[in-house]
Amino acid sequence: MVKMRARLIGLLVLVVACLTTSLTAGGAPSAAAPLAGPLWFDAQAAATFTVDNGRFTDGLGREVVLRGYNVSGETKLAENGGLPFASVADAEKSATALRELGGGNTARFLLSWAHAEPVRGQVDRTYLAAVTAQMKAFLRAGIRVYPDFHQDLHSRYLFNEGSWYTGDGAPKWAVEAGGYPRESCGICLFWGQNITQNEAVKRAAHDFWHNSHGVQDAFLTTAQATMAHLAEHLTTAEFAGVVGFDPYNEPHAGSYDSGQTSRMWERDVLWPFYEKFRARMDAAGWQSKPAFVEPNLFWNANLAFQKQEGGLLDAGRLGPRYVLNTHFYDQKAISGVFMWGKAADGQYGGDSGTVRDRAAGAGTAAIVSEFGHPLTGTVSDKAPTVGKAMYQALDSRLPGAGWWAKPEQSGPVLSGTQWQWDIYNGRHHELMNGNPAKVRTSGDAWNDEDLSAVRLDDSGTPVLRQDARLLDRLYPSATAGRALAFTYEDRSRDGSATLTWNPVPTSLPRVSELVGSGQYGLLLWHSDGTSVPTELHLPASFDTPRTTVISDLGTAVGPPAYTRGTPIAVAPEPGGTGSRRLLLTAENPVGLHYALVTNGAAAPSAELLSGARGELAAWAAGRG
C-alpha cells in the first residue's frame, strides 16, 4: 500500500506538469518573466529513459548523453561500512559539487555485496536503507544514477593482513566456502596483475562463474533484493532517474576451462549470467531499465599481450534491454614503460571507434563506465593529456586536426563516467585488510590508487584536483533529433601550457577571430521538427554575458533566460545546484542544424557575428 501511494503521488505530479504544459501552450510567456524552476518539458523528459535505435533516449525521445563520475571508491573500503559516504549530508555535498564543479549529469553508484549480505542468506536491510538514502541525494540533484555491485580481485577477504594488495566485492562467507590457498601475486608491480597471477583470486573468480558452493545464486538473490528495495523505497520520479544496473564490474574468468577461449567463455559463461541477472531485474520491477553489461575485462585492452577476444560477439542483437558497457584505461601510459611521452591529439580515436562499432553491431547504445589516469606518482605527468584525449575520444572518433574536414565521420557522442569522485581523497582512515598497523590515509586509500577528481579542502568544501576546463565540459546532454557530430575544444592545461588540439581552420577566418583563444564547442544535429529544445550542458567557464552562440537558429550574445518561443536561451539544469544549460529550439521541419558555442569574445561586433554566421552556414551546407 505504501508503494502504491508513492506511485500515485508521483503520477499526480506528472499529470500536473502536463496540465501546466497545456495551459501555457497557447502563448509564450513574456520575455520579461522568464520561467523559474522546472521547465514545461522537464517532467516528461525525466519520466523515462531507454535505448532506441542504438542511442539513449529520454521521455521526449531526445538523444541523451550521460556524463559524470563513479561514486565512489569509498565503497571499496571498510571505514564507512561499504557505503559511498559517511552521511547523507556528505552525499548531498558531493552530489552538488559533481553537478556544479564537475559538470556531470550521471553517477555510476557503487554498492558492496559484502555489506549487503554479510551473513549468507540474510540481506542487511540497514545497509540497503543507507544506500538508498545516499542515492536519493544524487537523484534530488538532478543526477541520473546506475548502480554497480562493484568487485576487484573478488574480495578483500582473500588477502591476509600483511599483503601488499587488497580486494573488494564478495562477503567473507563466500571466500570461506571456497577454501582458497594463501594468496600471493609474486613480483607484481600493479594490483591488476593479481587478476591473472594470484592463484587465490583466479580460483575464487572461477568458482563464482561456475556457481561453486552456490555463490553466484546467492549474489543474484541479493542483487534482486537490492533492486526490489530501491524500487520500493524510491518515489516514482526518483526511480525514473535510475537508468539501469551494472551487474558485475570488470568480469574475468579467473582461469579458462580446458580448451576454452575468452570468446567461448563470454558466450557460454558470462552471457548466461547476464541473462539470469536480466531476469532478476524484471522480477524486481526493473523491466523497463537496461542492464549495463560489461564484456571480458581485456577485450579492448591497448596492450597486445593483455588483449583477449571478446566484446559479447556471440550475444546477438542486444536491443533496448542491454547496453554495451566497457572500461578504458591507457595501460601503456600507466605502465611508464610502453608509452614514454604524453598523449596527443586523436590518440584514443581508434579505441573509442572500437566501442562505437561494437555497440552498433550489437544494436544498442554504449557507455564507457570507467576511464581515467593516476594523478600522483611516476606517470602522473601524463594525466592532463591523457584526460583530454579520452574526453576528446568520447566526443568524436576523429582527431581535432581532421574534425572540421569530415565531421560526419565522428560517430555518436559516447556516454562516460570517469573514475572517480571521492570527496574523502587524501583524508581516509582505512585499515588495509583489517590491519591496524597498515592505516591508509593518502590518495584513494586502495592499492595505492589516486584518481579522484575531487577532494575536500581544509574548510570541508569540495574542490577539483584536475583542471576545471577539462572536467566541466560543454556536451549535448539531450538532442531533439539525432546528433550528427560534436566537438569541444576545452583549452585545458598541461601545467602552464594551453592544449589546443582543434583549432578553427584558417578557411573560416571570422569564426577563428570570434573564438580567439577561448573555448568553443560545435554541434551538428538533425532536428525531429518538435518544439522541444536541444540541451547542452553549459560549463561554469561560459558565464552568460560572455557566451556567444552562432547557429542557423539565430545569433545570441549573452543568451536570454529561457521562455517558450526563444530559439537560443539559458536556464538552470534540474536539481537546483546552480548548474546551467543552453537550450536550442528548432521548430522548423526536420533538417540539419548547427550551433557554435564560444566564450572567446566579450563584445563581438555585429559585423563579426554576421561574417562568422555566413562562414558556418556555408560550411554546414556541405555536411550530411
XYZ file of C-alpha atoms in Angstrom:
624
model
C 0.000 0.000 0.000
C 2.843 2.414 0.826
C 4.426 1.688 -2.546
C 1.109 2.195 -4.363
C 0.545 5.516 -2.608
C 4.028 6.723 -3.601
C 3.399 5.732 -7.214
C 0.053 7.576 -7.263
C 1.636 10.722 -5.838
C 4.343 10.561 -8.480
C 1.755 10.154 -11.234
C -0.191 13.122 -9.868
C 2.935 15.288 -10.078
C 3.419 14.229 -13.690
C -0.222 14.958 -14.559
C 0.028 18.419 -13.012
C 3.158 19.072 -15.060
C 1.345 18.024 -18.242
C -1.654 20.235 -17.400
C 0.716 23.145 -16.873
C 2.165 22.457 -20.301
C -1.255 22.533 -21.972
C -2.208 25.782 -20.228
C 0.926 27.571 -21.421
C 0.935 26.171 -24.943
C -1.443 28.814 -26.281
C 1.034 31.642 -25.887
C 4.629 32.114 -24.846
C 5.277 33.886 -21.544
C 6.649 37.391 -21.717
C 10.409 37.679 -22.151
C 10.344 39.901 -19.069
C 9.101 36.965 -16.982
C 11.452 34.015 -17.529
C 10.269 30.667 -16.250
C 11.656 29.661 -12.861
C 12.163 26.126 -11.577
C 11.477 23.084 -13.760
C 10.592 23.918 -17.335
C 7.439 22.775 -19.101
C 9.089 19.733 -20.659
C 11.339 18.596 -17.780
C 8.891 16.227 -16.077
C 8.110 14.325 -19.250
C 11.787 14.220 -20.231
C 12.729 12.665 -16.886
C 9.818 10.220 -16.773
C 11.536 7.521 -18.842
C 14.978 6.529 -20.049
C 15.594 3.808 -22.603
C 17.626 2.670 -25.585
C 16.177 3.376 -29.004
C 17.897 2.618 -32.295
C 21.316 2.472 -30.711
C 21.085 5.685 -28.647
C 19.966 6.576 -25.144
C 16.675 8.493 -25.191
C 14.596 10.356 -22.621
C 10.832 10.620 -22.192
C 10.638 13.122 -25.048
C 12.536 10.863 -27.435
C 15.610 13.086 -27.319
C 19.040 11.535 -27.716
C 20.728 11.608 -24.313
C 24.415 11.661 -23.397
C 25.367 10.536 -19.884
C 28.469 12.194 -18.473
C 29.739 12.041 -14.922
C 31.768 10.046 -12.435
C 31.979 6.882 -10.354
C 30.626 7.475 -6.846
C 32.761 6.302 -5.264
C 35.774 4.127 -4.476
C 34.967 4.716 -0.806
C 32.545 1.778 -1.257
C 35.594 -0.469 -1.711
C 36.808 0.441 1.791
C 35.629 -0.706 5.198
C 35.890 2.630 7.022
C 32.308 3.672 6.221
C 30.780 0.218 6.102
C 30.860 -0.198 2.329
C 28.894 2.996 1.751
C 29.971 5.755 -0.641
C 29.607 8.334 2.147
C 29.768 8.680 5.898
C 26.422 10.506 5.934
C 23.591 11.743 3.752
C 24.898 15.276 4.295
C 28.201 14.259 2.700
C 26.297 12.642 -0.167
C 24.410 15.904 -0.748
C 27.660 17.893 -0.654
C 29.241 15.507 -3.146
C 26.235 15.495 -5.485
C 26.046 19.288 -5.612
C 29.765 19.515 -6.359
C 29.572 16.803 -9.015
C 26.910 18.837 -10.826
C 28.282 22.328 -10.175
C 32.054 21.783 -10.343
C 32.357 18.583 -12.336
C 29.648 19.263 -14.906
C 28.225 15.752 -14.539
C 24.644 14.607 -15.066
C 25.238 10.943 -14.136
C 26.782 8.824 -11.382
C 27.794 5.196 -11.510
C 26.817 4.436 -7.925
C 28.923 1.708 -6.293
C 27.429 -0.921 -3.972
C 29.068 -3.630 -1.870
C 27.899 -7.256 -1.921
C 29.969 -7.953 1.208
C 27.975 -5.381 3.164
C 24.623 -6.127 1.546
C 24.848 -9.820 2.537
C 27.352 -10.152 5.407
C 25.665 -13.371 6.550
C 24.723 -15.913 3.911
C 21.070 -15.681 3.020
C 20.490 -12.557 5.137
C 20.248 -9.243 3.330
C 21.236 -6.317 5.542
C 18.249 -4.000 5.258
C 20.021 -1.320 7.287
C 22.757 -1.180 4.660
C 20.206 -1.027 1.844
C 18.335 1.780 3.600
C 21.546 3.783 3.975
C 22.463 3.182 0.320
C 19.021 4.326 -0.765
C 19.174 7.490 1.344
C 22.557 8.439 -0.130
C 21.414 7.660 -3.662
C 18.405 9.932 -3.173
C 20.769 12.877 -2.639
C 22.087 12.432 -6.184
C 18.647 11.942 -7.682
C 17.423 15.123 -5.954
C 20.324 17.000 -7.541
C 19.068 16.032 -10.995
C 21.760 13.382 -11.461
C 20.881 10.129 -13.186
C 22.193 7.024 -11.441
C 23.095 3.484 -12.416
C 24.138 1.224 -9.519
C 27.043 -1.205 -9.724
C 27.769 -4.135 -7.398
C 31.483 -3.498 -7.508
C 34.273 -6.049 -7.222
C 38.021 -6.046 -7.750
C 40.143 -9.151 -7.164
C 36.941 -10.851 -5.998
C 37.094 -9.931 -2.291
C 39.185 -8.265 0.396
C 38.768 -11.443 2.453
C 41.094 -13.320 0.096
C 44.007 -11.184 1.307
C 45.992 -11.568 4.518
C 46.774 -8.743 6.926
C 50.301 -8.261 5.663
C 49.520 -8.407 1.949
C 50.711 -5.730 -0.457
C 47.248 -5.713 -2.005
C 43.573 -5.922 -1.187
C 40.299 -6.542 -2.968
C 36.607 -5.818 -2.635
C 33.345 -7.484 -3.530
C 32.335 -10.883 -2.157
C 31.469 -11.436 1.520
C 33.701 -13.316 3.934
C 31.409 -16.350 3.982
C 31.739 -16.732 0.201
C 35.527 -16.809 0.492
C 35.450 -19.246 3.390
C 33.255 -21.593 1.365
C 35.964 -21.904 -1.265
C 38.882 -22.831 0.965
C 41.347 -20.961 -1.237
C 45.134 -21.110 -0.897
C 47.037 -18.325 0.799
C 47.131 -15.519 -1.713
C 50.325 -14.376 -3.397
C 50.962 -12.389 -6.541
C 54.702 -12.879 -6.586
C 56.545 -9.917 -8.047
C 53.601 -7.735 -9.084
C 54.152 -4.026 -9.655
C 50.459 -3.255 -10.292
C 47.457 -4.514 -8.361
C 45.724 -5.637 -11.569
C 48.360 -8.331 -12.081
C 46.614 -10.273 -9.312
C 43.790 -11.000 -11.765
C 45.969 -13.354 -13.793
C 48.822 -14.174 -11.374
C 47.294 -14.652 -7.913
C 46.083 -18.241 -7.633
C 43.586 -17.456 -4.854
C 41.996 -14.672 -6.906
C 41.902 -16.848 -10.023
C 40.245 -19.798 -8.253
C 37.695 -17.601 -6.500
C 36.692 -15.946 -9.775
C 36.447 -19.334 -11.494
C 34.232 -20.626 -8.692
C 31.917 -17.632 -8.916
C 31.324 -18.089 -12.630
C 30.729 -21.825 -12.169
C 28.421 -21.230 -9.188
C 30.546 -23.408 -6.931
C 29.077 -23.591 -3.422
C 26.054 -21.697 -4.825
C 27.848 -18.328 -4.552
C 26.536 -16.971 -7.852
C 22.973 -17.875 -6.930
C 23.426 -16.079 -3.613
C 24.759 -12.990 -5.374
C 21.812 -12.925 -7.783
C 19.346 -13.265 -4.921
C 20.963 -10.362 -3.058
C 21.033 -8.260 -6.231
C 17.322 -8.881 -6.765
C 16.551 -7.964 -3.148
C 18.596 -4.776 -3.547
C 16.794 -3.780 -6.743
C 13.408 -4.547 -5.186
C 14.322 -2.406 -2.173
C 15.236 0.532 -4.421
C 12.048 0.162 -6.464
C 10.015 0.098 -3.245
C 11.701 2.972 -1.412
C 12.283 5.477 -4.211
C 9.412 7.645 -5.400
C 8.218 7.281 -8.984
C 10.184 10.357 -10.034
C 13.318 9.185 -8.214
C 13.101 5.671 -9.630
C 12.812 7.144 -13.120
C 16.230 8.697 -12.541
C 17.759 5.257 -12.002
C 18.597 4.436 -15.598
C 19.820 0.852 -15.326
C 22.083 -1.517 -13.418
C 25.692 -2.616 -13.953
C 25.599 -6.312 -12.934
C 29.307 -7.019 -12.477
C 32.454 -4.907 -12.580
C 35.305 -5.993 -14.869
C 34.386 -9.658 -15.374
C 37.177 -12.145 -15.984
C 37.155 -15.942 -15.951
C 39.981 -16.247 -13.436
C 41.092 -19.256 -15.419
C 39.599 -20.832 -18.512
C 38.410 -24.420 -18.656
C 40.330 -26.867 -20.801
C 40.030 -25.873 -24.472
C 38.049 -22.749 -23.629
C 38.853 -19.378 -25.241
C 37.943 -15.924 -23.992
C 35.238 -15.663 -26.646
C 33.816 -19.068 -25.700
C 33.808 -18.014 -22.041
C 31.795 -14.911 -22.864
C 29.325 -16.983 -24.873
C 28.937 -19.957 -22.538
C 29.511 -18.467 -19.084
C 29.297 -14.675 -18.970
C 26.292 -14.123 -21.212
C 24.111 -16.737 -19.440
C 24.947 -14.927 -16.183
C 23.715 -11.652 -17.703
C 20.519 -13.331 -18.837
C 19.964 -14.543 -15.271
C 20.645 -11.053 -13.948
C 18.245 -9.587 -16.514
C 15.536 -11.954 -15.250
C 16.216 -10.802 -11.684
C 15.862 -7.186 -12.815
C 12.483 -7.977 -14.328
C 11.330 -9.772 -11.188
C 12.364 -6.776 -9.064
C 10.321 -4.274 -11.101
C 13.130 -3.057 -13.372
C 11.584 -4.343 -16.613
C 11.929 -1.029 -18.467
C 15.543 -0.394 -17.434
C 18.552 -1.784 -19.349
C 21.350 -3.900 -17.915
C 24.715 -2.202 -18.458
C 26.687 -5.338 -19.330
C 30.487 -5.461 -19.490
C 32.409 -7.813 -21.791
C 35.553 -9.653 -20.733
C 37.781 -7.129 -18.969
C 40.571 -7.453 -21.543
C 38.507 -7.328 -24.752
C 39.653 -3.775 -25.609
C 42.999 -3.636 -23.774
C 45.547 -1.472 -25.564
C 48.473 -3.722 -24.684
C 48.735 -6.519 -27.240
C 49.818 -9.158 -24.706
C 46.778 -8.359 -22.499
C 44.155 -8.241 -25.233
C 41.662 -11.118 -25.384
C 38.990 -11.704 -27.995
C 35.576 -10.597 -26.786
C 33.014 -7.836 -26.800
C 29.983 -10.148 -26.420
C 30.370 -11.069 -30.077
C 28.022 -14.058 -29.832
C 25.242 -12.398 -27.842
C 23.394 -11.284 -30.967
C 21.438 -8.051 -31.180
C 21.240 -6.718 -27.651
C 18.455 -4.230 -28.334
C 16.954 -1.957 -25.677
C 17.285 -4.361 -22.717
C 21.083 -4.312 -22.648
C 23.745 -1.610 -23.008
C 27.340 -2.246 -24.086
C 29.282 -1.145 -21.020
C 33.067 -1.045 -21.091
C 36.083 0.481 -19.397
C 39.133 2.056 -20.948
C 42.441 2.886 -19.305
C 45.621 3.554 -21.223
C 47.722 0.780 -19.746
C 50.642 1.849 -21.931
C 50.639 5.269 -20.305
C 50.058 3.868 -16.814
C 52.926 1.421 -17.168
C 55.500 4.173 -17.669
C 57.329 1.774 -19.951
C 55.234 1.191 -23.075
C 54.487 4.900 -23.616
C 57.232 7.321 -22.654
C 55.698 10.559 -23.846
C 52.350 12.194 -23.279
C 49.048 11.659 -25.070
C 48.393 13.592 -28.261
C 45.526 14.752 -30.460
C 43.394 11.798 -31.553
C 45.349 9.254 -29.511
C 42.276 7.265 -28.469
C 40.128 7.719 -31.556
C 40.759 4.135 -32.622
C 39.912 2.789 -29.161
C 36.677 4.775 -28.972
C 35.894 3.721 -32.537
C 36.107 0.090 -31.435
C 33.486 0.781 -28.763
C 31.217 2.643 -31.190
C 31.481 -0.073 -33.822
C 30.831 -2.898 -31.376
C 27.767 -1.125 -29.962
C 26.451 -0.533 -33.467
C 26.984 -4.199 -34.314
C 25.101 -5.202 -31.179
C 22.254 -2.795 -31.946
C 22.495 -0.886 -28.687
C 23.985 2.173 -27.002
C 27.427 2.260 -25.389
C 28.888 3.745 -22.248
C 32.494 3.889 -21.046
C 31.741 3.453 -17.365
C 35.356 3.836 -16.215
C 38.273 5.827 -17.590
C 40.976 8.000 -16.077
C 44.645 8.216 -15.119
C 46.657 8.442 -11.849
C 47.006 11.981 -10.501
C 50.094 11.297 -8.401
C 53.079 9.015 -8.865
C 55.681 8.498 -11.542
C 53.285 8.698 -14.520
C 51.006 11.462 -13.225
C 52.627 13.999 -15.548
C 50.675 12.335 -18.375
C 47.283 12.895 -16.701
C 46.384 16.261 -18.320
C 46.976 14.982 -21.854
C 45.546 11.505 -21.262
C 42.402 13.038 -19.763
C 41.972 15.475 -22.632
C 42.482 12.746 -25.223
C 39.969 10.466 -23.508
C 37.267 13.123 -23.386
C 38.054 14.038 -26.983
C 37.506 10.394 -27.941
C 34.133 10.351 -26.163
C 33.046 13.403 -28.168
C 34.245 12.122 -31.553
C 36.289 9.327 -33.055
C 38.184 11.914 -35.109
C 41.297 13.827 -34.089
C 40.860 17.561 -33.732
C 43.170 18.185 -36.675
C 40.756 16.398 -39.008
C 37.391 17.128 -37.447
C 36.366 20.166 -39.483
C 37.100 18.420 -42.788
C 34.830 15.403 -42.173
C 32.721 15.864 -39.022
C 30.052 13.449 -40.253
C 32.535 10.626 -39.569
C 32.595 11.459 -35.848
C 30.174 8.744 -34.817
C 27.742 9.087 -31.906
C 28.763 11.097 -28.856
C 29.673 8.483 -26.245
C 28.470 8.469 -22.675
C 31.057 8.024 -19.952
C 31.686 8.155 -16.202
C 35.211 8.986 -15.083
C 36.961 7.083 -12.298
C 36.381 8.619 -9.800
C 34.587 11.138 -7.490
C 35.713 10.635 -3.877
C 35.416 13.661 -1.597
C 37.470 11.849 1.068
C 40.533 11.647 -1.171
C 43.663 12.116 0.965
C 41.616 12.054 4.196
C 40.885 8.357 4.624
C 41.483 6.182 7.665
C 41.378 2.685 6.219
C 42.849 -0.331 7.982
C 44.142 -2.237 4.961
C 42.811 -5.799 5.178
C 41.805 -5.003 8.760
C 45.425 -4.469 9.814
C 45.773 -1.671 12.435
C 49.461 -1.434 11.527
C 48.611 -0.548 7.908
C 46.396 2.526 8.083
C 45.877 4.083 4.672
C 45.104 7.821 4.522
C 46.536 9.123 1.247
C 45.027 9.103 -2.211
C 42.075 6.748 -2.660
C 43.344 4.510 0.194
C 43.010 1.419 -2.005
C 46.021 -0.347 -3.546
C 47.913 2.962 -3.787
C 45.476 4.375 -6.344
C 44.919 8.118 -6.628
C 42.428 9.006 -9.345
C 39.753 11.082 -7.649
C 38.898 14.283 -9.499
C 37.733 15.915 -6.253
C 38.725 16.326 -2.604
C 37.700 18.412 0.398
C 39.778 21.421 1.376
C 40.542 22.283 4.998
C 37.167 24.006 5.365
C 35.311 20.907 4.160
C 34.477 22.403 0.780
C 34.766 20.213 -2.349
C 37.474 21.378 -4.744
C 38.676 19.926 -8.030
C 42.049 18.186 -8.308
C 42.081 18.441 -12.100
C 41.712 21.391 -14.433
C 38.095 22.572 -14.359
C 38.341 23.252 -18.103
C 38.927 19.543 -18.647
C 36.180 18.255 -16.355
C 33.362 20.810 -16.610
C 32.716 20.436 -20.321
C 30.254 21.538 -22.951
C 28.366 18.468 -24.214
C 24.958 17.727 -25.807
C 23.033 16.291 -22.868
C 19.782 15.949 -24.838
C 19.372 16.346 -28.614
C 15.908 16.794 -30.131
C 16.564 14.580 -33.102
C 19.894 12.926 -33.799
C 23.383 14.289 -33.244
C 25.493 14.045 -36.384
C 28.762 15.378 -34.963
C 30.123 17.192 -31.933
C 33.481 18.599 -30.900
C 34.706 20.618 -27.948
C 37.978 22.487 -27.623
C 38.340 22.819 -23.865
C 41.734 24.659 -23.857
C 42.663 22.618 -20.784
C 46.156 22.976 -19.373
C 49.187 20.763 -19.050
C 50.983 22.719 -16.363
C 51.210 26.258 -17.722
C 50.766 25.169 -21.350
C 47.366 25.512 -23.007
C 46.430 22.425 -25.023
C 44.720 23.335 -28.287
C 44.109 20.268 -30.435
C 41.189 21.502 -32.509
C 41.921 24.987 -33.841
C 39.369 26.592 -36.120
C 40.701 26.175 -39.672
C 42.124 29.190 -41.477
C 39.419 28.753 -44.143
C 36.960 30.186 -41.567
C 38.756 33.430 -40.575
C 35.759 35.175 -38.984
C 34.876 32.110 -36.910
C 38.507 31.876 -35.848
C 38.501 35.552 -34.856
C 35.291 35.117 -32.879
C 36.627 32.097 -30.984
C 40.067 33.646 -30.433
C 41.803 31.918 -27.547
C 38.506 30.942 -25.916
C 36.807 27.615 -25.523
C 34.303 26.503 -28.117
C 32.006 23.637 -28.986
C 30.162 22.852 -32.199
C 27.137 20.592 -32.564
C 25.612 19.384 -35.825
C 22.252 17.676 -35.464
C 19.254 16.564 -37.451
C 16.110 18.028 -35.881
C 12.975 15.975 -35.380
C 10.831 19.061 -36.007
C 9.405 19.292 -32.475
C 9.246 22.331 -30.210
C 11.274 20.572 -27.532
C 14.731 22.120 -27.094
C 18.105 20.550 -27.632
C 20.157 20.924 -24.445
C 23.877 21.385 -23.934
C 25.475 21.473 -20.525
C 26.962 24.938 -20.110
C 30.231 24.912 -18.119
C 30.812 27.468 -15.388
C 33.551 28.983 -17.581
C 30.793 30.050 -20.000
C 29.353 32.865 -17.930
C 26.212 34.037 -19.685
C 27.300 37.589 -20.650
C 30.381 36.254 -22.423
C 28.698 33.292 -24.125
C 28.119 33.670 -27.854
C 26.042 31.276 -29.955
C 26.152 31.264 -33.755
C 23.522 28.993 -35.274
C 21.129 28.631 -38.172
C 18.523 29.252 -35.431
C 19.909 32.747 -34.873
C 22.744 34.568 -33.154
C 22.902 35.390 -29.454
C 25.470 37.205 -27.358
C 24.654 36.674 -23.693
C 21.640 34.399 -24.380
C 18.459 35.371 -22.524
C 16.654 33.312 -19.915
C 14.509 30.594 -21.456
C 10.936 31.220 -22.449
C 8.896 29.220 -24.946
C 9.499 30.575 -28.406
C 13.072 31.735 -27.658
C 15.329 29.810 -30.068
C 18.585 30.321 -28.104
C 18.353 30.628 -24.332
C 19.871 29.682 -20.972
C 18.183 28.004 -17.996
C 19.170 26.227 -14.780
C 19.613 22.481 -15.021
C 17.147 20.425 -12.944
C 18.213 19.785 -9.371
C 18.781 23.290 -8.031
C 22.582 23.033 -7.838
C 23.310 26.161 -9.850
C 24.490 24.362 -12.988
C 23.140 25.697 -16.298
C 22.116 24.520 -19.744
C 21.922 26.083 -23.165
C 18.587 25.459 -24.895
C 18.322 25.450 -28.703
C 14.811 25.214 -30.126
C 14.345 24.357 -33.799
C 10.626 24.485 -34.520
C 11.021 24.073 -38.275
C 10.690 20.877 -40.288
C 13.224 18.114 -39.976
C 16.619 19.267 -41.178
C 20.278 19.761 -40.364
C 21.136 22.395 -37.768
C 24.395 23.730 -36.379
C 25.359 25.676 -33.292
C 28.753 27.088 -32.354
C 29.067 27.997 -28.676
C 32.089 30.010 -27.519
C 33.298 32.277 -24.735
C 36.085 33.738 -26.840
C 34.823 37.299 -27.322
C 33.439 39.704 -24.722
C 31.540 42.038 -27.080
C 31.764 40.870 -30.708
C 30.641 43.357 -33.324
C 27.568 42.798 -35.477
C 29.835 42.615 -38.497
C 31.966 39.858 -36.929
C 28.882 37.895 -35.911
C 27.396 38.171 -39.380
C 30.636 37.100 -41.021
C 31.050 34.112 -38.723
C 27.472 33.006 -39.300
C 27.937 33.209 -43.046
C 31.074 31.078 -42.896
C 29.421 28.475 -40.706
C 26.317 28.337 -42.890
C 28.420 27.683 -45.989
C 30.473 25.071 -44.143
C 27.402 23.284 -42.751
C 25.690 23.225 -46.131
C 28.205 20.634 -47.322
C 27.525 18.210 -44.461
C 25.245 15.160 -44.365
